[in-house]
Coordinates of C-alpha atoms in Angstrom, one line a residue:
Chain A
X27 CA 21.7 -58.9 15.9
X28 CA 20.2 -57.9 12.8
X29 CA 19.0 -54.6 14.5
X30 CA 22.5 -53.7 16.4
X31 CA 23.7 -54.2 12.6
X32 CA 21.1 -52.3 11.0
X33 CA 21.8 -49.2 13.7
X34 CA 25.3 -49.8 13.3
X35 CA 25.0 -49.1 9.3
X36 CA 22.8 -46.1 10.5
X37 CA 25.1 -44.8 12.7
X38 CA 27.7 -44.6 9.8
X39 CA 26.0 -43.8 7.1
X40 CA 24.9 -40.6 9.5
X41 CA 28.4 -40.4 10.0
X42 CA 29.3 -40.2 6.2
X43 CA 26.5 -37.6 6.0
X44 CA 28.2 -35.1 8.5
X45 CA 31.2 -35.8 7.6
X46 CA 29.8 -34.2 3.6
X47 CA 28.1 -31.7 5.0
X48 CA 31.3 -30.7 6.7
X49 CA 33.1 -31.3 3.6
X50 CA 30.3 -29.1 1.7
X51 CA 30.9 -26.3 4.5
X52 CA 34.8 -26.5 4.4
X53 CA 34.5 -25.7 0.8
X54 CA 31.8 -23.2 1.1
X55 CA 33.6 -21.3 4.0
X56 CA 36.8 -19.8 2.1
X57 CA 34.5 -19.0 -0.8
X58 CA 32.0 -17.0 1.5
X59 CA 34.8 -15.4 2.7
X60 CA 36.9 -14.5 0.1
X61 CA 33.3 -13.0 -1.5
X62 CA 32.9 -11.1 1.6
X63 CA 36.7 -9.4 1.0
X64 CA 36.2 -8.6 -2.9
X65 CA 32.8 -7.5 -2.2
X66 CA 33.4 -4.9 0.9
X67 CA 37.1 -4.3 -0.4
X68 CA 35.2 -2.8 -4.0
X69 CA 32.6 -1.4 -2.3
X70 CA 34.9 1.1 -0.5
X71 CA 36.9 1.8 -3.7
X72 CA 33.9 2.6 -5.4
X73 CA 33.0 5.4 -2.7
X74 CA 36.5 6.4 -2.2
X75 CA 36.6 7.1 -5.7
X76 CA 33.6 8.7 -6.4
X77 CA 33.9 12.2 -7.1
X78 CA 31.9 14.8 -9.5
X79 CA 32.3 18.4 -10.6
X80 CA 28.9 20.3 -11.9
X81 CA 28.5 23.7 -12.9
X82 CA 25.4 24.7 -10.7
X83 CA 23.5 28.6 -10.7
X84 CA 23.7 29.8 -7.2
X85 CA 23.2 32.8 -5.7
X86 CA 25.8 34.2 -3.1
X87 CA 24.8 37.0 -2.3
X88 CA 21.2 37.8 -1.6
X89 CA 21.2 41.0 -3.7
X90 CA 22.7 40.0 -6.6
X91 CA 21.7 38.0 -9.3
X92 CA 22.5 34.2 -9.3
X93 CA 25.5 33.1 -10.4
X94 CA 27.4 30.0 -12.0
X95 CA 30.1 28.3 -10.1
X96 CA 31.8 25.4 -9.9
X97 CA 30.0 22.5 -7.3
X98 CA 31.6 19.2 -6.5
X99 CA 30.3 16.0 -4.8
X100 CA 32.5 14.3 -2.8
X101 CA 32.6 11.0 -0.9
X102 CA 33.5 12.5 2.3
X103 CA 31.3 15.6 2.6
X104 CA 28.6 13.2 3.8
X105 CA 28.9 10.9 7.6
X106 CA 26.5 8.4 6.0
X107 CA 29.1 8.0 3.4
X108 CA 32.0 8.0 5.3
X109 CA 30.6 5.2 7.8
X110 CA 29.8 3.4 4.8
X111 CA 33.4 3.2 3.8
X112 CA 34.8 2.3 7.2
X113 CA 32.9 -0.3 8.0
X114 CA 33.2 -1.8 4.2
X115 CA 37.2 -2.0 5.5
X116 CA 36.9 -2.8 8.4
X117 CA 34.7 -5.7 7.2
X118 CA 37.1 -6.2 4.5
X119 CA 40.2 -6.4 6.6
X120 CA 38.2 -9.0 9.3
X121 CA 37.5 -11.5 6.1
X122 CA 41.4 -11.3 5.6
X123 CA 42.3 -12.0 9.2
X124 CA 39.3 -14.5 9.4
X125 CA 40.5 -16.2 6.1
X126 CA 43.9 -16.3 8.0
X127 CA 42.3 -17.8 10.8
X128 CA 40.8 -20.8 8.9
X129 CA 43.6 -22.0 6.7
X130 CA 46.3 -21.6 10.2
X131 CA 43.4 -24.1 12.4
X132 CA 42.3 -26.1 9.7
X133 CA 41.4 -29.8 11.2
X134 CA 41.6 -28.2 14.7
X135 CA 38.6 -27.9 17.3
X136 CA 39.0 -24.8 19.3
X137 CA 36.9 -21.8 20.6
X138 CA 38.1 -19.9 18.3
X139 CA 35.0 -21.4 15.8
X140 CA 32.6 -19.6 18.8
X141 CA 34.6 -16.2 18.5
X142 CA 34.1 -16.4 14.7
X143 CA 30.9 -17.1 14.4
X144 CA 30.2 -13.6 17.0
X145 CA 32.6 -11.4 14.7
X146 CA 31.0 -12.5 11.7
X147 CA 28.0 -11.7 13.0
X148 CA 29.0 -8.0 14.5
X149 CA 29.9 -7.9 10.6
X150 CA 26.1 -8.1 9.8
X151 CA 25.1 -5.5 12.1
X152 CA 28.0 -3.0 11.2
X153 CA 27.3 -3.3 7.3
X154 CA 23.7 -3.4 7.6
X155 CA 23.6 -0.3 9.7
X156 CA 26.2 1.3 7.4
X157 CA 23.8 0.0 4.2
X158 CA 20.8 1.6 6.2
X159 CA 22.3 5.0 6.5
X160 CA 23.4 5.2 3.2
X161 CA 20.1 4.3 2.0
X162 CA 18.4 6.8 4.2
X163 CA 21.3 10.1 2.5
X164 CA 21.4 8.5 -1.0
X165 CA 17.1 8.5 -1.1
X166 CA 17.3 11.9 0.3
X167 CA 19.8 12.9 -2.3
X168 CA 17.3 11.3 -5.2
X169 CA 13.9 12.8 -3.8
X170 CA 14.7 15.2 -1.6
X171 CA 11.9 16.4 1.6
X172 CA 9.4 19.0 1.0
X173 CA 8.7 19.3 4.8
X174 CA 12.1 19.8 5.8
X175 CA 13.2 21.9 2.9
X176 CA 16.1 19.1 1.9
X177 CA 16.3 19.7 -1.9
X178 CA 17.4 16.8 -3.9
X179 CA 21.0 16.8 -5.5
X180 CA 20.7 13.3 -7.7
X181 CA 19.7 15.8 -10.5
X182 CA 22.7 17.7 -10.5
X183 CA 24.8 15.0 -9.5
X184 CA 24.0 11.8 -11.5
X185 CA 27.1 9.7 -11.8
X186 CA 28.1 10.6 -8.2
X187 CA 24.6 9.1 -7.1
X188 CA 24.7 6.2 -9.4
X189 CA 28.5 5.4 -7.7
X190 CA 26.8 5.3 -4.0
X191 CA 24.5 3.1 -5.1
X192 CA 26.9 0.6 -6.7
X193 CA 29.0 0.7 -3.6
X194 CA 25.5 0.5 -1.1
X195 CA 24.8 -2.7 -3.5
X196 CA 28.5 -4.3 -3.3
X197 CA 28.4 -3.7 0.7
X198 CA 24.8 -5.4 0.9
X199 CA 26.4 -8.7 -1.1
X200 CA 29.3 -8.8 0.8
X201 CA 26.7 -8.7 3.9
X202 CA 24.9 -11.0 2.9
X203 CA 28.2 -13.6 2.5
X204 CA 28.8 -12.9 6.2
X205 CA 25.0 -13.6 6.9
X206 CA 25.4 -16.8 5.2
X207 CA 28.7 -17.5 6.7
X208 CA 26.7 -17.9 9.6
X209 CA 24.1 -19.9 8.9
X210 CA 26.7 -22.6 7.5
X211 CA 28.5 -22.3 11.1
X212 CA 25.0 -22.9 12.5
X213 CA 23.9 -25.3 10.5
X214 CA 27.3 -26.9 11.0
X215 CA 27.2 -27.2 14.5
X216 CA 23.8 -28.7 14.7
X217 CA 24.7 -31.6 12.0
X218 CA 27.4 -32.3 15.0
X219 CA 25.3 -31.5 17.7
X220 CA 24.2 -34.3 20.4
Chain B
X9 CA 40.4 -49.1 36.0
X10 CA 41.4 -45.9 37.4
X11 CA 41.7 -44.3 33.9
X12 CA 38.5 -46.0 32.6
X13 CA 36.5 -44.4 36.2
X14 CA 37.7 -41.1 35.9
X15 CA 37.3 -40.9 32.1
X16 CA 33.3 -41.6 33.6
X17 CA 33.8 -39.0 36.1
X18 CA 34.7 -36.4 33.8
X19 CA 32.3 -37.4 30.8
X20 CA 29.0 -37.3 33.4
X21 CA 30.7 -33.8 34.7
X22 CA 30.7 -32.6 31.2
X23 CA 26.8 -34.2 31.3
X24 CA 26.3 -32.1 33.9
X25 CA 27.6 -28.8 32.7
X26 CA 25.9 -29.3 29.8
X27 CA 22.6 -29.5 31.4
X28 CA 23.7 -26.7 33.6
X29 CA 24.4 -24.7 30.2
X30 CA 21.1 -25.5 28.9
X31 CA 18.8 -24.7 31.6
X32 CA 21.1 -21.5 32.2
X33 CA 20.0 -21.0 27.9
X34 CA 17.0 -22.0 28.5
X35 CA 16.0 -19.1 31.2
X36 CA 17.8 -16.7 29.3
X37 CA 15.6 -17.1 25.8
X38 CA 12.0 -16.5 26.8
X39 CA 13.9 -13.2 29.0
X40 CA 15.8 -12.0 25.7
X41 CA 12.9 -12.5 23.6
X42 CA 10.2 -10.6 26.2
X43 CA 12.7 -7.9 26.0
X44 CA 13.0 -8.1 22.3
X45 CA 9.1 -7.5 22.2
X46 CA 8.7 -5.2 25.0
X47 CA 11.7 -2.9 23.3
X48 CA 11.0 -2.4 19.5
X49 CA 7.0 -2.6 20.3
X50 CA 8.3 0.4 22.9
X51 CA 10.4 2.1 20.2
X52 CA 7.7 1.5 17.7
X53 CA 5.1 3.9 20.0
X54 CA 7.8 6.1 20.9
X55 CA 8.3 7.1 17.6
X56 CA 4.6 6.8 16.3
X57 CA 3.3 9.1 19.0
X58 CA 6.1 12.0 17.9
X59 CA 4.7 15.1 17.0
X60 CA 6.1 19.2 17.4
X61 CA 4.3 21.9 15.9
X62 CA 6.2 25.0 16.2
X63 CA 6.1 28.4 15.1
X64 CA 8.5 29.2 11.7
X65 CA 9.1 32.4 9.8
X66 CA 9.1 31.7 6.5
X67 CA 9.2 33.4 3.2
X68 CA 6.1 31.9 1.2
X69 CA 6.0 34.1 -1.5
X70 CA 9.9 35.6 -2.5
X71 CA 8.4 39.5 -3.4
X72 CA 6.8 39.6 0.1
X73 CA 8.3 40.0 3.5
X74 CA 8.7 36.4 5.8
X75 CA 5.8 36.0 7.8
X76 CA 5.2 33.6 10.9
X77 CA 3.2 30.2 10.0
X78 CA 3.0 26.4 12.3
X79 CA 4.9 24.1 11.1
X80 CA 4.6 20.3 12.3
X81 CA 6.8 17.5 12.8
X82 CA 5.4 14.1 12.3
X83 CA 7.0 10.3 12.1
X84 CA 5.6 9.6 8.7
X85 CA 7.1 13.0 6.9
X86 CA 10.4 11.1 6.5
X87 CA 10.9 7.7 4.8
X88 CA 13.6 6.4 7.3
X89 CA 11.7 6.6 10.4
X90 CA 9.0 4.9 8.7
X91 CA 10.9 2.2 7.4
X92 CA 12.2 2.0 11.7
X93 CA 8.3 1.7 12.7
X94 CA 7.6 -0.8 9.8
X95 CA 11.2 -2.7 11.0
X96 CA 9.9 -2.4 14.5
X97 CA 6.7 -3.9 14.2
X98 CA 7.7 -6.4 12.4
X99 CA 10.5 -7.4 15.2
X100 CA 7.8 -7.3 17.7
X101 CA 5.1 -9.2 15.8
X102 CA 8.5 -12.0 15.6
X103 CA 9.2 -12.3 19.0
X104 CA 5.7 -12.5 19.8
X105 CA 5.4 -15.4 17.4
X106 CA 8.9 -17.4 18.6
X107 CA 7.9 -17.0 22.0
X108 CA 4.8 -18.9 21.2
X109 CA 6.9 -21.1 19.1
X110 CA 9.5 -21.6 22.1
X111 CA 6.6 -22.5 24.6
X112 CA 4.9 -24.8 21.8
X113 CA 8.1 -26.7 21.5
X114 CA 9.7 -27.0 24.8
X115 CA 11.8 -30.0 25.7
X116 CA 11.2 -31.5 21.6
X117 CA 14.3 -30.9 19.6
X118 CA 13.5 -30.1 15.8
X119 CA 14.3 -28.5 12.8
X120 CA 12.3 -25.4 13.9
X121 CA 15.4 -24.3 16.0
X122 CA 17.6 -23.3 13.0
X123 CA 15.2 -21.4 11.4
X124 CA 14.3 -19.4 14.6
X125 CA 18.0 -18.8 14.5
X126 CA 17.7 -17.8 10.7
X127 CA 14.6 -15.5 11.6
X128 CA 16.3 -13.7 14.4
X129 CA 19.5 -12.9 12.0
X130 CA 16.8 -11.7 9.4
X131 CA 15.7 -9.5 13.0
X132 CA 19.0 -8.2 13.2
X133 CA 19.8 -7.1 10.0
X134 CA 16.6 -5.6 9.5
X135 CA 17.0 -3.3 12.7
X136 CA 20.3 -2.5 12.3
X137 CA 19.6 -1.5 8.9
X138 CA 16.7 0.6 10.4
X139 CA 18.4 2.2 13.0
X140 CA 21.2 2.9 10.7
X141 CA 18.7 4.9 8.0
X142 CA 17.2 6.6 11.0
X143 CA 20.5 7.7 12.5
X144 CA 21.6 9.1 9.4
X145 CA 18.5 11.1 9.0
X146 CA 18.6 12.5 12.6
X147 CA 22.3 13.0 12.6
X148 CA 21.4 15.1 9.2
X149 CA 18.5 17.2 11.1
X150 CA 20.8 17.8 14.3
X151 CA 23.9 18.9 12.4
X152 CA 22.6 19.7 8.8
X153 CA 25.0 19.9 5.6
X154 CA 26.8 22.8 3.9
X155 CA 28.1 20.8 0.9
X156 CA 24.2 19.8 -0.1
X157 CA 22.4 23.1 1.4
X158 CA 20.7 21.1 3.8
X159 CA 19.6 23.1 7.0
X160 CA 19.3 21.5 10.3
X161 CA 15.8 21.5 11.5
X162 CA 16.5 20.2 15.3
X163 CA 17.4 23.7 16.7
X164 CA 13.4 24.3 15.9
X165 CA 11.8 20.5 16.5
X166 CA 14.1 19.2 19.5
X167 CA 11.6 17.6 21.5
X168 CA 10.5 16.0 18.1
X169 CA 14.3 15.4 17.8
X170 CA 14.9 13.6 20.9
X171 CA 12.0 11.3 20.4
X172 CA 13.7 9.8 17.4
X173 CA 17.0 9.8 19.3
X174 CA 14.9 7.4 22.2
X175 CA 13.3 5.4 19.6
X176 CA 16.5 4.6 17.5
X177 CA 17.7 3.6 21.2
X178 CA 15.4 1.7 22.0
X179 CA 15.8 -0.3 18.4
X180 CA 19.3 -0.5 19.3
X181 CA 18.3 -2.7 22.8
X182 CA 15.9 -4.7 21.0
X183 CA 18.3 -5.4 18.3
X184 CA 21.1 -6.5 21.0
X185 CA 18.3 -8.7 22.5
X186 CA 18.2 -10.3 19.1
X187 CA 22.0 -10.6 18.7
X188 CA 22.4 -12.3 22.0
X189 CA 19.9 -15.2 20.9
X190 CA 22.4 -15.7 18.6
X191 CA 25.1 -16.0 20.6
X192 CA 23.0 -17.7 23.5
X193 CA 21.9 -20.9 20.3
X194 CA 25.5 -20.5 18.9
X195 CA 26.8 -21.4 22.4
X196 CA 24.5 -24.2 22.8
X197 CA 24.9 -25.4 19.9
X198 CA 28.7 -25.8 20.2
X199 CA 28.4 -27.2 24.3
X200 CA 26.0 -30.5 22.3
X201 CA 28.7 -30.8 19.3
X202 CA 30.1 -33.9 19.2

């Protein structure tokens, strides 16, 4: 008797448990998500934005002397850049819909949890990948290559550069909300699991 | 009675299934993470082994006329696709370890599950990040850039070229192997929810 009781209390108490951790992950959920928007939503700004005119020396023609003309750095010149700002709003408009999603089957138990989950984390691989390339340019810009003859542009452009990297940091946080969006789902689901 | 028999029926069917689901999840792990290993530690080679030394006319000294010198093409002249080796062996070296770690703990249900599940997002940010940066890079060498006065350099190292284009590929499978293990513990996960 004292042992079906003691389980009993066991049984709810583990009960109460979940039923706070769920609580803990309700609460954490819209947060993530609303991060994720303002993060990937500002990061894209940021780029879109970015824009900077420099007086460099070139020379033109080969046999005359160099001369000074107007250079400007723009977001779009570069595909590294570019995929960085898609997939910052196309992350951006899937924490809307996502946020949509969660208020609309609050309480409910549907599939719809599993497709979630997947999205979020095709959001992790999208950004990441976008954060990588943008890395890769925005390094290249700052150092430049010696064996392939890339020379760098950060000196020339400095504000332009120091833009990317706000909006490659911005896209990694908001990343990182979606990476922990999952491991709350996961961890979640095995509070629940069997 | 009829109710209270069929309610049996269905809860030992859903029994069953789940069984079904897990043995089905539990064939498919040890397969996605052998093919996890076998394709970044693949990819890693692939792109460790590249090397294309070709003959370029350059202009060493501006005052005298180009003259013909080897160039070489190596892995390790450009940061990205060392940061891909680096993310590749690092994959491998994991799904060499949570192989071990899934034959260690077969049939015992811990804690260790989650953070395999942690690990292999960590596996897929990592690569997609990598494959990102390298994509950029290549992308850059195929097509250079006007706007920075960055020439292309694959028109001269193409079998060099197309080595990174089969690594980066090869990342891309491996990192897909690691995405499904998601999906594969997500779904199990969920079919054991209460």
């Amino acid at each position: 008797m004292e042992n079906k009781f003691s389980g009993s209390n066991s049984g709810m108490e583990q009960q109460k448990e979940v039923k706070i951790a769920n609580q803990r992950g309700g609460t954490c959920e819209p947060i993530l998500r609303i991060l994720a928007l303002v993060l990937t939503l500002t990061a894209s700004i940021v780029l879109r934005v970015s824009k900077q005119t420099e007086i460099v020396t070139m020379k033109v023609i080969p046999t005359l002397p160099p001369i000074d003309i107007p250079a400007t750095a723009k977001w779009h010149y570069l595909s590294a850049f570019v995929y960085l700002v898609v997939a910052d709003v196309i992350a951006c408009a899937y924490a809307a819909f996502s946020l949509v999603l969660l208020f609309a089957n609050r309480g409910k138990k549907n599939r719809l949890g599993l497709v979630v989950i997947v999205l979020d984390l095709t959001m992790v691989a999208l950004l990441f990948s976008a954060i990588g390339s943008t890395g890769a340019i925005g390094l290249m810009g700052y150092q430049g290559n010696t064996h392939v003859q890339w020379n760098k542009v950060c000196n020339v452009f400095g504000k332009f550069c120091h833009q990317v990297v706000a909006s490659a940091a911005l896209s990694l946080l908001g990343s990182l909300a979606f990476f922990f969006l999952i491991v709350l789902a996961v961890l979640g689901l095995s509070r629940t699991s069997k």
